[in-house]
Amino acid sequence: NAPLPEVVYDLSRLPEPVRRMHGLIVEAARSGDLEKLRPLVGVGEEATHLSVGDTVDDPIEFLRQSSGDMEGQEILAILEEVLDAGYVHLDPGTSEELYVWPYFFGIPLEKLDARQRVELFKIVTAGDYEEMLSYGAYNFYRTGITPDGRWAFFVAGD
């Protein structure tokens, strides 16, 4: 029964480090070159989580293998589409604080209005949506950036 997080589209409302990382990721995705993400994913404890369960040795190779094509353009397109959606600011003022795209991750799917479902269908199919309703949450790709501008994750699944 907690209030829903605000859905925000205005990137100027992001803290500068978050806005900067968002821009760098979008620029890399639009380049079509998966390697452009390498300097953004971090290493060690600061590494971007790319898998819900498994450890990833080479993040770029993992993304390439996750893509439907051999060059990784599909995964770059998904990343760009996710970052073009609105975002939510989750857990403000806590150690878990994050800015998360797309906002569907932070909103119960059954609460989406018709306009928001159109936005969702830019990212997933109607069949995916039905499966997510059965599962109880959005579980396609989402990405999060910490308030200090660290790219925290880009994952799909539960």
XYZ file of N, CA and C in Angstrom:
474
model
N 0.809 -1.210 0.000
C 0.000 0.000 0.000
C 0.842 1.260 0.000
N 2.136 1.118 -0.171
C 3.016 2.288 -0.224
C 2.703 3.090 -1.480
N 2.898 4.387 -1.434
C 2.648 5.188 -2.641
C 3.594 4.779 -3.764
N 3.091 4.868 -4.971
C 3.915 4.526 -6.134
C 4.987 5.582 -6.331
N 6.167 5.170 -6.783
C 7.197 6.175 -7.070
C 6.774 7.036 -8.256
N 7.239 8.257 -8.266
C 6.947 9.168 -9.366
C 7.675 8.701 -10.626
N 6.956 8.696 -11.732
C 7.571 8.396 -13.024
C 8.103 9.706 -13.577
N 9.393 9.745 -13.894
C 10.048 10.981 -14.329
C 10.649 10.770 -15.717
N 10.471 11.762 -16.578
C 11.066 11.746 -17.916
C 12.133 12.830 -18.061
N 12.081 13.824 -17.217
C 12.955 14.985 -17.303
C 14.346 14.648 -16.768
N 15.289 14.456 -17.683
C 16.648 14.092 -17.277
C 17.337 15.207 -16.500
N 16.881 16.436 -16.639
C 17.504 17.536 -15.899
C 17.239 17.414 -14.396
N 16.310 16.565 -14.002
C 16.031 16.352 -12.581
C 16.992 15.340 -11.953
N 17.791 14.687 -12.777
C 18.774 13.735 -12.264
C 19.960 14.476 -11.656
N 20.579 13.904 -10.616
C 21.848 14.473 -10.146
C 22.866 14.427 -11.293
N 23.763 15.371 -11.331
C 24.718 15.473 -12.438
C 25.465 14.167 -12.710
N 25.988 13.454 -11.679
C 26.703 12.207 -11.985
C 25.807 11.152 -12.650
N 24.543 11.105 -12.277
C 23.604 10.149 -12.872
C 23.309 10.555 -14.311
N 23.051 11.829 -14.513
C 22.769 12.350 -15.864
C 23.965 12.105 -16.789
N 25.166 12.294 -16.264
C 26.376 12.079 -17.063
C 26.501 10.614 -17.479
N 26.340 9.689 -16.513
C 26.443 8.262 -16.836
C 25.333 7.854 -17.803
N 24.141 8.330 -17.582
C 23.033 8.035 -18.497
C 23.424 8.445 -19.920
N 23.945 9.638 -20.069
C 24.360 10.130 -21.386
C 25.463 9.296 -22.003
N 26.433 8.898 -21.202
C 27.532 8.076 -21.710
C 27.044 6.704 -22.177
N 26.128 6.109 -21.428
C 25.598 4.799 -21.809
C 24.787 4.921 -23.094
N 23.939 5.939 -23.192
C 23.130 6.139 -24.403
C 24.038 6.376 -25.611
N 25.051 7.200 -25.436
C 25.997 7.471 -26.525
C 26.682 6.180 -26.984
N 27.105 5.361 -26.043
C 27.753 4.090 -26.386
C 26.768 3.165 -27.100
N 25.543 3.097 -26.609
C 24.537 2.229 -27.243
C 24.261 2.682 -28.669
N 24.123 3.976 -28.877
C 23.828 4.504 -30.217
C 24.984 4.323 -31.187
N 26.184 4.116 -30.668
C 27.354 3.944 -31.546
C 27.297 2.629 -32.312
N 26.558 1.651 -31.770
C 26.511 0.340 -32.395
C 27.711 -0.531 -32.069
N 28.624 -0.027 -31.256
C 29.853 -0.741 -30.914
C 29.808 -1.143 -29.446
N 29.598 -2.415 -29.195
C 29.491 -2.932 -27.836
C 30.705 -2.584 -26.981
N 31.874 -2.535 -27.597
C 33.102 -2.221 -26.859
C 33.062 -0.837 -26.211
N 32.244 0.061 -26.722
C 32.151 1.409 -26.141
C 31.577 1.375 -24.722
N 30.942 0.249 -24.362
C 30.426 0.114 -22.997
C 31.512 -0.289 -22.001
N 32.603 -0.866 -22.489
C 33.630 -1.428 -21.600
C 34.098 -0.437 -20.525
N 34.438 0.810 -20.869
C 34.909 1.705 -19.806
C 33.815 2.121 -18.823
N 32.564 1.815 -19.126
C 31.460 2.243 -18.273
C 31.021 1.182 -17.272
N 31.362 -0.086 -17.523
C 30.845 -1.171 -16.687
C 31.582 -1.349 -15.365
N 32.722 -0.745 -15.191
C 33.448 -0.860 -13.929
C 34.077 -2.232 -13.763
N 34.853 -2.365 -12.700
C 35.537 -3.629 -12.407
C 35.437 -3.915 -10.908
N 35.688 -5.174 -10.553
C 35.696 -5.559 -9.142
C 34.353 -5.305 -8.483
N 34.396 -4.776 -7.283
C 33.158 -4.505 -6.544
C 32.339 -3.399 -7.186
N 32.959 -2.597 -8.025
C 32.261 -1.509 -8.720
C 31.705 -1.949 -10.070
N 31.847 -3.236 -10.406
C 31.404 -3.741 -11.708
C 29.888 -3.682 -11.822
N 29.429 -3.377 -13.009
C 28.005 -3.377 -13.318
C 27.517 -4.819 -13.314
N 26.447 -5.093 -12.587
C 25.869 -6.439 -12.578
C 25.116 -6.647 -13.884
N 25.482 -7.697 -14.591
C 24.869 -7.992 -15.882
C 24.065 -9.279 -15.867
N 24.145 -10.012 -14.788
C 23.435 -11.281 -14.667
C 22.859 -11.375 -13.269
N 21.622 -11.856 -13.178
C 20.974 -11.958 -11.880
C 21.680 -12.979 -10.995
N 22.135 -14.085 -11.564
C 22.717 -15.121 -10.728
C 24.177 -15.417 -10.966
N 24.593 -15.409 -12.210
C 25.944 -15.848 -12.551
C 26.970 -14.728 -12.421
N 28.221 -15.127 -12.250
C 29.326 -14.186 -12.293
C 29.754 -14.034 -13.750
N 30.121 -12.844 -14.116
C 30.487 -12.559 -15.504
C 31.974 -12.249 -15.557
N 32.725 -13.034 -16.352
C 34.164 -12.801 -16.483
C 34.448 -11.611 -17.388
N 33.894 -11.621 -18.586
C 34.085 -10.538 -19.546
C 32.719 -9.932 -19.842
N 32.446 -8.742 -19.314
C 31.105 -8.166 -19.466
C 30.688 -7.946 -20.920
N 31.609 -7.552 -21.757
C 31.260 -7.270 -23.152
C 30.959 -8.571 -23.891
N 31.737 -9.597 -23.623
C 31.452 -10.897 -24.246
C 30.115 -11.450 -23.742
N 29.821 -11.255 -22.468
C 28.540 -11.695 -21.915
C 27.386 -10.990 -22.628
N 27.505 -9.678 -22.811
C 26.454 -8.929 -23.511
C 26.337 -9.380 -24.962
N 27.461 -9.625 -25.602
C 27.458 -10.094 -26.990
C 26.699 -11.426 -27.088
N 26.966 -12.328 -26.153
C 26.298 -13.629 -26.164
C 24.826 -13.520 -25.779
N 24.472 -12.478 -25.039
C 23.077 -12.267 -24.656
C 22.262 -11.669 -25.796
N 22.949 -11.108 -26.762
C 22.305 -10.444 -27.887
C 21.860 -11.469 -28.920
N 20.800 -11.165 -29.634
C 20.303 -12.065 -30.667
C 21.144 -12.075 -31.922
N 22.053 -11.132 -32.050
C 22.958 -11.070 -33.203
C 24.388 -11.235 -32.703
N 25.289 -11.485 -33.609
C 26.680 -11.765 -33.233
C 27.475 -10.517 -32.839
N 27.015 -9.349 -33.207
C 27.766 -8.117 -32.939
C 27.305 -7.378 -31.687
N 26.115 -7.728 -31.181
C 25.623 -7.080 -29.972
C 24.728 -5.881 -30.207
N 24.351 -5.626 -31.459
C 23.499 -4.468 -31.706
C 22.106 -4.616 -31.096
N 21.594 -5.848 -31.040
C 20.266 -6.031 -30.436
C 20.289 -5.605 -28.970
N 21.296 -6.019 -28.229
C 21.369 -5.677 -26.810
C 21.587 -4.170 -26.639
N 22.341 -3.561 -27.549
C 22.516 -2.104 -27.508
C 21.191 -1.394 -27.771
N 20.397 -1.927 -28.699
C 19.086 -1.336 -28.996
C 18.166 -1.451 -27.777
N 18.204 -2.595 -27.124
C 17.393 -2.779 -25.911
C 17.839 -1.790 -24.844
N 19.139 -1.669 -24.650
C 19.673 -0.740 -23.651
C 19.231 0.686 -23.944
N 19.330 1.092 -25.201
C 18.908 2.450 -25.564
C 17.410 2.638 -25.328
N 16.611 1.662 -25.728
C 15.158 1.761 -25.549
C 14.788 1.848 -24.069
N 15.461 1.064 -23.245
C 15.219 1.095 -21.803
C 15.547 2.483 -21.248
N 16.674 3.048 -21.675
C 17.096 4.357 -21.163
C 16.297 5.515 -21.746
N 15.552 5.273 -22.816
C 14.676 6.300 -23.378
C 13.346 6.378 -22.632
N 13.037 5.346 -21.855
C 11.792 5.331 -21.082
C 11.933 6.240 -19.861
N 10.830 6.495 -19.212
C 10.889 7.219 -17.952
C 11.616 6.394 -16.904
N 11.944 7.049 -15.795
C 12.666 6.380 -14.720
C 11.973 6.617 -13.390
N 12.370 5.835 -12.400
C 11.917 6.028 -11.028
C 13.140 6.185 -10.132
N 12.952 6.937 -9.081
C 13.991 7.140 -8.075
C 13.586 6.281 -6.889
N 14.341 5.217 -6.648
C 13.979 4.261 -5.610
C 14.854 4.412 -4.365
N 14.241 4.224 -3.227
C 14.914 4.234 -1.918
C 15.763 5.483 -1.678
N 15.207 6.686 -1.949
C 16.014 7.896 -1.740
C 16.490 8.037 -0.295
N 17.725 8.482 -0.174
C 18.309 8.733 1.139
C 18.804 7.497 1.864
N 18.767 6.338 1.194
C 19.257 5.106 1.819
C 20.493 4.616 1.078
N 21.127 3.590 1.613
C 22.295 3.011 0.939
C 21.886 2.249 -0.325
N 20.597 1.989 -0.511
C 20.077 1.272 -1.680
C 19.532 2.225 -2.745
N 19.745 3.522 -2.586
C 19.185 4.519 -3.491
C 19.646 4.286 -4.930
N 18.687 4.320 -5.858
C 18.973 4.091 -7.271
C 18.012 4.868 -8.149
N 18.486 5.167 -9.337
C 17.651 5.677 -10.422
C 17.534 4.519 -11.394
N 16.296 4.084 -11.679
C 16.079 2.856 -12.445
C 15.215 3.126 -13.672
N 15.691 2.605 -14.804
C 14.980 2.633 -16.078
C 14.679 1.204 -16.483
N 13.607 0.912 -17.139
C 12.434 1.754 -17.302
C 11.624 1.763 -16.007
N 10.771 2.735 -15.886
C 9.996 2.894 -14.661
C 9.085 1.710 -14.367
N 8.809 0.877 -15.371
C 7.933 -0.289 -15.158
C 8.459 -1.190 -14.047
N 9.768 -1.149 -13.837
C 10.370 -1.960 -12.780
C 9.850 -1.553 -11.401
N 9.530 -0.288 -11.220
C 9.118 0.216 -9.915
C 7.617 0.402 -9.750
N 6.837 0.033 -10.766
C 5.385 0.224 -10.739
C 4.717 -1.132 -10.980
N 3.751 -1.529 -10.167
C 3.042 -2.781 -10.455
C 2.391 -2.724 -11.841
N 2.581 -3.759 -12.633
C 2.078 -3.769 -14.008
C 0.580 -3.545 -14.085
N -0.167 -4.059 -13.126
C -1.624 -3.897 -13.166
C -2.059 -2.452 -12.912
N -1.130 -1.621 -12.463
C -1.442 -0.201 -12.227
C -1.123 0.678 -13.434
N -0.527 0.097 -14.486
C -0.206 0.883 -15.678
C -1.489 1.270 -16.403
N -1.546 2.528 -16.844
C -2.702 2.948 -17.636
C -2.431 2.635 -19.112
N -3.395 2.923 -19.970
C -3.286 2.575 -21.398
C -2.060 3.220 -22.041
N -1.792 4.490 -21.736
C -0.630 5.187 -22.301
C 0.663 4.515 -21.861
N 0.734 4.130 -20.597
C 1.929 3.476 -20.077
C 2.119 2.085 -20.681
N 1.021 1.387 -20.950
C 1.151 0.075 -21.599
C 1.688 0.238 -23.025
N 1.304 1.308 -23.717
C 1.886 1.581 -25.045
C 3.391 1.758 -24.908
N 3.838 2.503 -23.905
C 5.275 2.663 -23.663
C 5.939 1.319 -23.376
N 5.277 0.501 -22.591
C 5.819 -0.818 -22.270
C 5.979 -1.658 -23.530
N 5.000 -1.577 -24.447
C 5.044 -2.386 -25.661
C 6.107 -1.919 -26.653
N 6.743 -0.817 -26.375
C 7.918 -0.428 -27.161
C 9.118 -1.299 -26.783
N 9.047 -1.901 -25.596
C 10.171 -2.675 -25.064
C 9.884 -4.169 -25.077
N 8.664 -4.560 -24.776
C 8.301 -5.981 -24.725
C 7.066 -6.234 -25.583
N 6.818 -7.494 -25.879
C 5.632 -7.871 -26.649
C 4.439 -8.039 -25.706
N 3.251 -8.105 -26.299
C 2.043 -8.347 -25.506
C 2.136 -9.703 -24.803
N 2.728 -10.691 -25.465
C 2.921 -11.999 -24.840
C 3.836 -11.910 -23.625
N 4.921 -11.136 -23.759
C 5.827 -10.917 -22.620
C 5.067 -10.266 -21.461
N 4.231 -9.288 -21.794
C 3.443 -8.570 -20.786
C 2.535 -9.543 -20.035
N 1.850 -10.419 -20.762
C 0.964 -11.393 -20.128
C 1.751 -12.309 -19.195
N 2.927 -12.741 -19.639
C 3.774 -13.577 -18.769
C 4.209 -12.814 -17.522
N 4.534 -11.535 -17.688
C 4.936 -10.723 -16.548
C 3.782 -10.547 -15.562
N 2.573 -10.387 -16.088
C 1.411 -10.285 -15.200
C 1.267 -11.563 -14.385
N 1.472 -12.707 -15.021
C 1.393 -13.984 -14.308
C 2.500 -14.091 -13.266
N 3.687 -13.606 -13.627
C 4.822 -13.626 -12.711
C 4.617 -12.637 -11.563
N 3.993 -11.510 -11.886
C 3.702 -10.509 -10.866
C 4.569 -9.275 -10.903
N 5.434 -9.146 -11.919
C 6.307 -7.967 -11.993
C 6.971 -7.879 -13.363
N 7.431 -6.682 -13.688
C 8.246 -6.456 -14.881
C 9.563 -7.191 -14.677
N 9.945 -8.047 -15.633
C 11.197 -8.791 -15.462
C 12.056 -8.819 -16.729
N 11.824 -7.864 -17.627
C 12.690 -7.740 -18.795
C 13.862 -6.843 -18.398
N 14.662 -6.443 -19.359
C 15.854 -5.642 -19.054
C 15.505 -4.357 -18.329
N 16.338 -4.051 -17.340
C 16.277 -2.791 -16.609
C 17.686 -2.422 -16.224
N 17.870 -1.136 -15.988
C 19.206 -0.660 -15.634
C 19.101 0.362 -14.513
N 20.121 0.391 -13.676
C 20.126 1.310 -12.551
C 21.455 2.023 -12.417
N 21.366 3.257 -11.968
C 22.551 4.092 -11.747
C 22.463 4.646 -10.331
N 23.568 4.550 -9.601
C 23.612 5.069 -8.234
C 23.700 6.599 -8.262
N 23.342 7.258 -7.149
C 23.404 8.717 -7.117
C 24.785 9.291 -7.428
N 25.848 8.506 -7.178
C 27.201 8.996 -7.468
C 27.631 8.687 -8.903
N 26.705 8.159 -9.721
C 26.990 7.961 -11.136
C 27.587 6.621 -11.505
N 27.532 5.636 -10.616
C 28.029 4.300 -10.951
C 26.910 3.512 -11.615
N 27.231 2.890 -12.736
C 26.274 2.043 -13.432
C 26.158 0.753 -12.636
N 25.086 0.592 -11.900
C 24.947 -0.517 -10.959
C 24.571 -1.828 -11.623
N 23.618 -1.797 -12.563
C 23.190 -3.047 -13.186
C 22.509 -2.809 -14.523
N 22.542 -3.844 -15.336
C 21.762 -3.973 -16.563
C 21.435 -5.446 -16.661
N 20.244 -5.816 -16.186
C 19.885 -7.225 -16.068
C 18.473 -7.475 -16.576
N 18.211 -8.729 -16.878
C 16.867 -9.215 -17.175
C 16.636 -10.432 -16.296
N 15.386 -10.757 -16.059
C 15.048 -11.912 -15.251
C 14.559 -11.488 -13.883
N 14.417 -12.493 -13.014
C 13.878 -12.179 -11.685
C 14.943 -12.177 -10.613
